[in-house]
mmCIF file of C-alpha atoms in Angstrom:
data_model
loop_
_atom_site.group_PDB
_atom_site.id
_atom_site.type_symbol
_atom_site.label_atom_id
_atom_site.label_comp_id
_atom_site.label_asym_id
_atom_site.label_seq_id
_atom_site.Cartn_x
_atom_site.Cartn_y
_atom_site.Cartn_z
ATOM 1 C CA UNK A 91 63.258 115.265 112.133
ATOM 2 C CA UNK A 92 65.995 117.168 114.008
ATOM 3 C CA UNK A 93 66.344 114.377 116.563
ATOM 4 C CA UNK A 94 66.772 111.842 113.704
ATOM 5 C CA UNK A 95 69.419 113.999 111.984
ATOM 6 C CA UNK A 96 71.280 114.367 115.281
ATOM 7 C CA UNK A 97 71.165 110.564 115.834
ATOM 8 C CA UNK A 98 72.544 109.896 112.405
ATOM 9 C CA UNK A 99 75.324 112.385 112.998
ATOM 10 C CA UNK A 100 76.266 110.694 116.287
ATOM 11 C CA UNK A 101 76.353 107.268 114.637
ATOM 12 C CA UNK A 102 78.543 108.532 111.793
ATOM 13 C CA UNK A 103 80.941 110.210 114.247
ATOM 14 C CA UNK A 104 81.217 106.992 116.250
ATOM 15 C CA UNK A 105 81.941 105.009 113.120
ATOM 16 C CA UNK A 106 84.612 107.454 111.961
ATOM 17 C CA UNK A 107 86.517 107.335 115.266
ATOM 18 C CA UNK A 108 87.947 103.839 114.770
ATOM 19 C CA UNK A 109 89.050 104.811 111.256
ATOM 20 C CA UNK A 110 91.201 107.620 112.686
ATOM 21 C CA UNK A 111 92.713 105.239 115.211
ATOM 22 C CA UNK A 112 93.840 102.822 112.506
ATOM 23 C CA UNK A 113 95.144 105.452 110.102
ATOM 24 C CA UNK A 114 98.776 104.910 109.218
ATOM 25 C CA UNK A 115 101.263 107.069 111.155
ATOM 26 C CA UNK A 116 103.090 109.815 109.258
ATOM 27 C CA UNK A 117 106.392 108.546 107.855
ATOM 28 C CA UNK A 118 109.609 110.412 108.712
ATOM 29 C CA UNK A 119 113.237 109.756 107.785
ATOM 30 C CA UNK A 120 115.763 111.216 110.217
ATOM 31 C CA UNK A 121 119.421 111.570 109.215
ATOM 32 C CA UNK A 122 121.855 111.984 112.091
ATOM 33 C CA UNK A 123 125.517 111.854 113.045
ATOM 34 C CA UNK A 124 126.340 108.259 114.091
ATOM 35 C CA UNK A 125 127.653 109.501 117.455
ATOM 36 C CA UNK A 126 124.780 111.795 118.386
ATOM 37 C CA UNK A 127 122.405 110.545 121.159
ATOM 38 C CA UNK A 128 120.057 113.555 121.297
ATOM 39 C CA UNK A 129 118.951 112.751 117.776
ATOM 40 C CA UNK A 130 117.707 109.369 119.020
ATOM 41 C CA UNK A 131 115.814 111.321 121.701
ATOM 42 C CA UNK A 132 114.164 113.435 118.994
ATOM 43 C CA UNK A 133 113.243 110.289 117.003
ATOM 44 C CA UNK A 134 111.658 108.816 120.142
ATOM 45 C CA UNK A 135 109.775 112.082 120.670
ATOM 46 C CA UNK A 136 108.363 111.919 117.124
ATOM 47 C CA UNK A 137 107.386 108.307 117.622
ATOM 48 C CA UNK A 138 105.608 109.185 120.916
ATOM 49 C CA UNK A 139 103.638 111.730 118.872
ATOM 50 C CA UNK A 140 102.459 109.363 116.175
ATOM 51 C CA UNK A 141 105.259 109.393 113.564
ATOM 52 C CA UNK A 142 106.864 106.288 112.045
ATOM 53 C CA UNK A 143 110.549 107.258 112.100
ATOM 54 C CA UNK A 144 113.441 105.608 110.247
ATOM 55 C CA UNK A 145 116.808 106.714 111.587
ATOM 56 C CA UNK A 146 119.767 106.789 109.193
ATOM 57 C CA UNK A 147 123.264 107.457 110.541
ATOM 58 C CA UNK A 148 125.407 109.505 108.158
ATOM 59 C CA UNK A 149 128.682 111.440 108.087
ATOM 60 C CA UNK A 150 127.206 113.725 105.394
ATOM 61 C CA UNK A 151 124.690 115.542 107.537
ATOM 62 C CA UNK A 152 125.777 119.096 106.623
ATOM 63 C CA UNK A 153 125.541 118.328 102.910
ATOM 64 C CA UNK A 154 122.074 116.702 103.318
ATOM 65 C CA UNK A 155 120.809 119.783 105.158
ATOM 66 C CA UNK A 156 122.342 122.218 102.692
ATOM 67 C CA UNK A 157 120.955 120.298 99.676
ATOM 68 C CA UNK A 158 117.496 120.430 101.348
ATOM 69 C CA UNK A 159 117.734 124.242 101.532
ATOM 70 C CA UNK A 160 119.009 124.758 105.105
ATOM 71 C CA UNK A 161 121.939 127.296 105.182
ATOM 72 C CA UNK A 162 124.870 126.260 107.403
ATOM 73 C CA UNK A 163 124.198 128.802 110.195
ATOM 74 C CA UNK A 164 120.538 127.624 110.434
ATOM 75 C CA UNK A 165 121.222 123.889 110.669
ATOM 76 C CA UNK A 166 120.260 121.746 113.616
ATOM 77 C CA UNK A 167 122.000 118.545 114.701
ATOM 78 C CA UNK A 168 119.862 116.218 112.522
ATOM 79 C CA UNK A 169 117.755 116.497 109.415
ATOM 80 C CA UNK A 170 114.302 114.875 109.049
ATOM 81 C CA UNK A 171 112.181 114.561 105.948
ATOM 82 C CA UNK A 172 108.427 114.377 106.421
ATOM 83 C CA UNK A 173 105.880 114.480 103.593
ATOM 84 C CA UNK A 174 108.230 116.286 101.227
ATOM 85 C CA UNK A 175 109.447 118.885 103.797
ATOM 86 C CA UNK A 176 112.752 119.170 105.614
ATOM 87 C CA UNK A 177 112.553 119.532 109.390
ATOM 88 C CA UNK A 178 115.992 120.399 110.674
ATOM 89 C CA UNK A 179 116.831 120.226 114.351
ATOM 90 C CA UNK A 180 114.700 119.775 117.463
ATOM 91 C CA UNK A 181 111.506 121.351 116.172
ATOM 92 C CA UNK A 182 108.491 120.886 118.501
ATOM 93 C CA UNK A 183 105.845 118.534 117.120
ATOM 94 C CA UNK A 184 103.093 121.204 117.201
ATOM 95 C CA UNK A 185 105.110 123.228 114.696
ATOM 96 C CA UNK A 186 105.772 120.149 112.560
ATOM 97 C CA UNK A 187 101.993 119.533 112.479
ATOM 98 C CA UNK A 188 101.409 123.203 111.619
ATOM 99 C CA UNK A 189 103.744 122.773 108.664
ATOM 100 C CA UNK A 190 102.009 119.616 107.472
ATOM 101 C CA UNK A 191 98.574 121.171 107.865
ATOM 102 C CA UNK A 192 99.350 124.512 106.228
ATOM 103 C CA UNK A 193 101.565 123.037 103.464
ATOM 104 C CA UNK A 194 103.313 126.350 102.647
ATOM 105 C CA UNK A 195 105.401 126.716 99.487
ATOM 106 C CA UNK A 196 108.743 126.348 101.298
ATOM 107 C CA UNK A 197 111.399 123.635 101.520
ATOM 108 C CA UNK A 198 110.835 123.218 105.247
ATOM 109 C CA UNK A 199 111.597 124.504 108.730
ATOM 110 C CA UNK A 200 114.559 124.554 111.099
ATOM 111 C CA UNK A 201 115.358 125.142 114.729
ATOM 112 C CA UNK A 202 119.111 125.965 114.575
ATOM 113 C CA UNK A 203 121.598 124.433 116.951
ATOM 114 C CA UNK A 204 120.752 122.285 119.944
ATOM 115 C CA UNK A 205 118.666 124.487 122.268
ATOM 116 C CA UNK A 206 118.475 123.303 125.850
ATOM 117 C CA UNK A 207 115.002 121.997 126.715
ATOM 118 C CA UNK A 208 113.931 121.452 123.120
ATOM 119 C CA UNK A 209 112.384 118.040 122.239
ATOM 120 C CA UNK A 210 115.063 115.382 122.620
ATOM 121 C CA UNK A 211 117.443 117.677 124.489
ATOM 122 C CA UNK A 212 118.044 117.667 128.242
ATOM 123 C CA UNK A 213 117.465 120.575 130.576
ATOM 124 C CA UNK A 214 114.824 123.202 131.068
ATOM 125 C CA UNK A 215 113.755 125.501 128.265
ATOM 126 C CA UNK A 216 115.314 128.902 129.016
ATOM 127 C CA UNK A 217 114.342 130.954 125.989
ATOM 128 C CA UNK A 218 111.869 131.238 123.121
ATOM 129 C CA UNK A 219 112.564 128.896 120.230
ATOM 130 C CA UNK A 220 112.611 130.576 116.836
ATOM 131 C CA UNK A 221 111.733 128.222 114.030
ATOM 132 C CA UNK A 222 112.700 129.411 110.549
ATOM 133 C CA UNK A 223 111.193 128.696 107.144
ATOM 134 C CA UNK A 224 113.749 127.789 104.541
ATOM 135 C CA UNK A 225 113.550 127.686 100.755
ATOM 136 C CA UNK A 226 115.677 126.017 98.081
ATOM 137 C CA UNK A 227 116.065 129.180 96.002
ATOM 138 C CA UNK A 228 118.691 130.802 98.223
ATOM 139 C CA UNK A 229 116.404 133.353 99.858
ATOM 140 C CA UNK A 230 117.214 134.158 103.462
ATOM 141 C CA UNK A 231 115.249 132.114 106.005
ATOM 142 C CA UNK A 232 112.328 133.891 107.650
ATOM 143 C CA UNK A 233 110.597 133.342 110.985
ATOM 144 C CA UNK A 234 107.933 130.597 110.642
ATOM 145 C CA UNK A 235 106.950 130.246 114.321
ATOM 146 C CA UNK A 236 108.056 130.919 117.863
ATOM 147 C CA UNK A 237 107.467 128.621 120.804
#
């Protein structure tokens, strides 16, 4: 009986694999300054990691970030919306996936500025990236993850 149960499990696992492969990619909408090229690099990085990214150039980036809950001093150079969360700046995809898996009660996450070596940016990573959790209620951001 155990051999039969194992065999059924293997067959079910093999049947489920193609379903994962045809699952729709996660949608993302990235707002960026029309002149910024590193934002295109980040969009490409997300696409390489299974996201379906729409890029929207805007001159209102600061207002979009602030309205999403990201205070000015914590803003990155682009703002992305994924499954109801804001992802501001060059946040590594493993942290984006952590956010989407955990689904915490926050507005989203941010990697402030344009750190060298972060996804979409040129150069070698020289320091630990601190990704902050942000809320829409005005509370101070807190550390969500470090990479």
